[in-house]
CSV table of C-alpha atoms in Angstrom, one decimal:
chain,number,residue,atom,x,y,z
S,19,MET,CA,-18.1,-32.1,-5.9
S,20,MET,CA,-20.1,-30.3,-3.6
S,21,THR,CA,-22.7,-28.1,-4.9
S,22,GLU,CA,-25.3,-27.6,-2.6
S,23,LEU,CA,-24.6,-24.0,-0.4
S,24,PRO,CA,-25.2,-23.9,3.3
S,25,PRO,CA,-28.9,-21.2,3.4
S,26,PRO,CA,-26.8,-18.5,4.9
S,27,MET,CA,-25.1,-18.5,2.0
S,28,GLU,CA,-26.9,-18.7,-0.1
S,29,ASN,CA,-29.0,-15.9,0.8
S,30,TYR,CA,-26.1,-14.3,1.1
S,31,LEU,CA,-25.5,-14.8,-2.3
S,32,ARG,CA,-29.1,-13.7,-3.9
S,33,GLU,CA,-28.8,-11.0,-2.0
S,34,LEU,CA,-26.0,-10.1,-3.2
S,35,GLU,CA,-26.8,-10.4,-6.6
S,36,SER,CA,-29.4,-8.5,-5.6
S,37,HIS,CA,-26.7,-5.6,-4.9
S,38,LEU,CA,-25.1,-5.8,-7.7
S,39,SER,CA,-27.5,-4.9,-10.7
S,40,GLY,CA,-25.9,-1.8,-11.5
S,41,LEU,CA,-22.5,-4.0,-12.4
S,42,ASP,CA,-21.2,-5.6,-15.7
S,43,PRO,CA,-23.4,-8.8,-16.1
S,44,ASN,CA,-20.3,-10.3,-17.2
S,45,GLU,CA,-18.4,-9.0,-14.1
S,46,ARG,CA,-21.4,-9.5,-12.3
S,47,SER,CA,-21.9,-13.6,-12.9
S,48,GLU,CA,-18.2,-14.3,-12.7
S,49,LEU,CA,-17.6,-12.5,-9.5
S,50,LEU,CA,-21.0,-14.5,-7.9
S,51,ARG,CA,-19.8,-18.0,-9.8
S,52,GLU,CA,-16.1,-17.5,-8.4
S,53,LEU,CA,-17.3,-16.4,-4.4
S,54,ARG,CA,-19.3,-19.8,-4.7
S,55,GLY,CA,-17.1,-21.8,-5.7
S,56,GLY,CA,-14.6,-20.4,-2.8
S,57,PHE,CA,-17.8,-21.2,-0.1
S,58,VAL,CA,-17.9,-23.9,-1.3
S,59,GLU,CA,-14.8,-25.4,-0.3
S,60,ARG,CA,-16.0,-23.3,3.1
S,61,ALA,CA,-18.8,-25.3,3.8
S,62,MET,CA,-16.8,-28.8,2.4
S,63,ARG,CA,-14.6,-28.0,5.9
S,64,GLY,CA,-17.9,-27.7,7.9
S,65,GLU,CA,-18.5,-24.2,7.4
S,66,THR,CA,-21.7,-22.4,6.6
S,67,GLU,CA,-21.4,-18.5,7.2
S,68,PRO,CA,-20.2,-15.8,4.8
S,69,GLY,CA,-17.9,-14.2,7.2
S,70,ASP,CA,-17.4,-11.1,8.2
S,71,VAL,CA,-15.7,-10.1,5.3
S,72,PHE,CA,-18.5,-10.0,3.2
S,73,THR,CA,-20.9,-9.1,5.1
S,74,PRO,CA,-23.6,-7.1,5.3
S,75,ALA,CA,-23.9,-8.1,1.7
S,76,SER,CA,-24.6,-4.6,0.3
S,77,HIS,CA,-21.0,-2.7,1.9
S,78,TYR,CA,-20.1,-5.6,-0.1
S,79,ALA,CA,-21.4,-5.0,-3.2
S,80,ARG,CA,-19.7,-0.4,-3.3
S,81,HIS,CA,-16.2,-1.9,-3.5
S,82,PHE,CA,-17.2,-3.7,-7.6
S,83,LEU,CA,-19.8,-0.9,-8.0
S,84,THR,CA,-16.7,2.3,-7.5
S,85,SER,CA,-13.4,3.2,-8.6
S,86,ASP,CA,-12.0,2.2,-5.9
S,87,ALA,CA,-12.0,-1.5,-8.0
S,88,SER,CA,-8.9,-3.1,-9.6
S,89,SER,CA,-8.7,-2.6,-12.7
S,90,ASP,CA,-10.8,-5.5,-13.7
S,91,GLY,CA,-13.6,-4.6,-11.0
S,92,HIS,CA,-12.6,-7.1,-9.1
S,93,TYR,CA,-10.2,-7.8,-5.4
S,94,ALA,CA,-9.3,-11.2,-4.2
S,95,VAL,CA,-9.3,-12.4,-1.0
S,96,ALA,CA,-7.1,-14.0,1.0
S,97,ALA,CA,-9.6,-16.0,3.5
S,98,LEU,CA,-10.7,-17.8,0.7
S,99,SER,CA,-7.6,-19.8,-0.6
S,100,PRO,CA,-3.9,-21.6,0.3
S,101,ALA,CA,-2.9,-19.8,-2.7
S,102,ALA,CA,-4.2,-16.7,-2.2
S,103,VAL,CA,-3.1,-16.6,1.3
S,104,ARG,CA,0.1,-17.0,0.7
S,105,GLY,CA,-0.3,-14.8,-2.8
S,106,HIS,CA,-0.3,-11.9,-0.1
S,107,ARG,CA,1.9,-13.3,2.3
S,108,LEU,CA,4.5,-12.9,-0.2
S,109,ARG,CA,3.4,-9.7,-1.6
S,110,LEU,CA,3.9,-8.7,1.8
S,111,GLY,CA,6.8,-9.5,2.9
S,112,ALA,CA,8.6,-7.8,-0.4
S,113,ALA,CA,6.9,-5.3,0.7
S,114,ALA,CA,9.0,-5.2,4.4
S,115,LEU,CA,12.1,-6.2,2.7
S,116,LEU,CA,12.4,-4.1,-0.2
S,117,VAL,CA,10.9,-0.2,0.9
S,118,LEU,CA,11.1,0.0,4.3
S,119,PRO,CA,14.8,0.1,4.1
S,120,LEU,CA,14.5,2.1,2.1
S,121,LEU,CA,11.7,4.7,4.3
S,122,ALA,CA,14.6,3.9,7.0
S,123,ALA,CA,17.1,5.5,4.6
S,124,MET,CA,14.6,8.9,3.1
S,125,GLY,CA,13.9,8.7,7.7
S,126,PHE,CA,17.3,9.4,8.0
S,127,ALA,CA,18.4,12.1,5.2
S,128,ALA,CA,15.3,14.0,6.4
S,129,THR,CA,16.8,14.2,9.9
S,130,VAL,CA,20.1,15.0,9.2
S,131,ALA,CA,18.7,18.0,6.8
S,132,MET,CA,16.7,19.4,10.0
S,133,VAL,CA,19.6,19.4,11.9
S,134,LEU,CA,21.6,20.6,9.8
S,135,GLY,CA,19.3,23.2,9.3
S,136,VAL,CA,18.9,24.2,12.9
S,137,ALA,CA,22.8,23.8,13.5
S,138,LYS,CA,22.3,26.8,10.7
S,139,LEU,CA,20.4,28.9,12.8
S,140,ALA,CA,22.3,28.6,15.4
S,141,GLN,CA,25.5,28.8,14.3
S,142,PRO,CA,25.8,30.3,10.6
S,143,ASP,CA,29.2,29.8,10.2
S,144,ALA,CA,30.2,26.4,11.4
S,145,VAL,CA,27.8,25.2,8.5
S,146,GLY,CA,27.1,24.3,5.0
S,147,TYR,CA,29.9,23.5,1.6
S,148,PHE,CA,33.8,24.8,2.5
S,149,VAL,CA,36.0,24.9,0.1
S,150,ASP,CA,40.0,26.0,-0.2
S,151,SER,CA,41.3,29.1,-1.8
S,152,ASN,CA,40.9,27.4,-5.3
S,153,GLY,CA,37.6,26.2,-4.3
S,154,THR,CA,38.8,22.9,-4.2
S,155,PHE,CA,35.7,20.9,-1.7
S,156,LEU,CA,36.5,20.3,1.4
S,157,HIS,CA,33.9,19.7,3.4
S,158,PHE,CA,29.6,19.6,3.5
S,159,GLY,CA,28.5,19.8,7.4
S,160,ILE,CA,29.1,20.9,10.6
S,161,VAL,CA,32.4,21.9,11.2
S,162,ASP,CA,34.6,23.3,14.6
S,163,LEU,CA,34.8,27.2,14.3
S,164,PRO,CA,37.3,28.6,12.6
S,165,PRO,CA,36.1,26.9,9.8
S,166,PRO,CA,38.7,24.8,7.7
S,167,GLY,CA,38.0,26.8,4.1
S,168,LYS,CA,35.3,29.8,3.1
S,169,GLU,CA,31.5,29.1,3.4
S,170,ARG,CA,30.0,28.7,-0.4
S,171,LEU,CA,25.9,27.8,0.1
S,172,GLY,CA,25.0,30.8,2.8
S,173,TRP,CA,21.9,31.4,3.9
S,174,THR,CA,21.2,29.8,0.3
S,175,LEU,CA,21.7,26.3,2.2
S,176,PHE,CA,18.7,27.0,4.3
S,177,PRO,CA,15.5,26.8,2.1
S,178,ILE,CA,18.1,23.7,0.1
S,179,LEU,CA,17.7,22.5,2.8
S,180,VAL,CA,14.2,23.2,3.8
S,181,ALA,CA,13.2,21.8,0.2
S,182,ALA,CA,15.3,18.6,-0.1
S,183,ILE,CA,12.8,18.0,3.9
S,184,GLY,CA,9.8,18.3,1.9
S,185,MET,CA,11.0,16.4,-1.0
S,186,LEU,CA,11.8,13.3,1.3
S,187,VAL,CA,8.9,13.3,3.3
S,188,GLY,CA,6.3,14.0,0.2
S,189,GLY,CA,8.5,10.6,-1.6
S,190,ALA,CA,7.7,9.1,1.8
S,191,THR,CA,4.4,9.8,2.0
S,192,GLN,CA,3.9,8.8,-2.0
S,193,LEU,CA,6.2,5.9,-1.8
S,194,VAL,CA,3.9,3.8,1.6
S,195,ARG,CA,0.9,4.5,-0.4
S,196,PHE,CA,2.6,3.6,-3.1
S,197,THR,CA,3.2,0.3,-0.8
S,198,ARG,CA,0.0,0.1,0.7
S,199,ARG,CA,-2.2,-0.5,-3.1
S,200,TRP,CA,0.9,-3.4,-3.9
S,201,ALA,CA,0.8,-4.7,-1.1
S,202,PHE,CA,-2.5,-4.7,0.1
S,203,ARG,CA,-4.8,-5.6,-3.2
S,204,PRO,CA,-5.7,-8.8,-2.9
S,205,PHE,CA,-3.8,-11.3,-4.7
S,206,ALA,CA,-5.2,-12.2,-8.0
S,207,ASP,CA,-6.2,-16.4,-7.5
S,208,ARG,CA,-7.9,-17.2,-10.5
S,209,ASN,CA,-7.8,-20.5,-10.4
S,210,ALA,CA,-8.8,-21.2,-6.2
S,211,ALA,CA,-10.0,-17.7,-5.1
S,212,PRO,CA,-13.1,-15.4,-5.7
S,213,ARG,CA,-12.4,-12.0,-5.9
S,214,THR,CA,-13.2,-9.7,-3.5
S,215,PRO,CA,-12.0,-6.4,-1.2
S,216,TYR,CA,-9.2,-8.0,1.7
């Protein structure tokens, strides 16, 4: 198996090692070993440069020396391993299938709440939670005037709608942040891919 690397890759690894002096020695050795393995694969395909994703070495090293690193101090890079590329694509596909419909539903619910809130301000008697004389539920939302029954919530409905919008928007924001961390967190291909920021 080819072990010699083109000079630019060798020089890069030496420079990176100096920038990783603050990293745990075992982690530093593992990182450099796996990164070298990925470079070897690329060199065998005729590549000679480390690639933009790794440069400059000082910037790349910061990903392993800050709290932004994953639990074991590493990231994966998809560009170096076909298995890692497939892992990223599967993760992104799963995120799209699972999260986008949920975000769409939350956006629709927030829009409905906003419409009800505006309508409550414009026509208070036509928006609300309507019951008949026995207290049986008739309708919730916007109705034609005169209303079909008694509206039970009154102006209390407005702060409820505002709170619902806030929770939906906040929930969607947190969902996007979580999905971004999960979907774009590099795929841990320990056997084939060196670990690096994606």
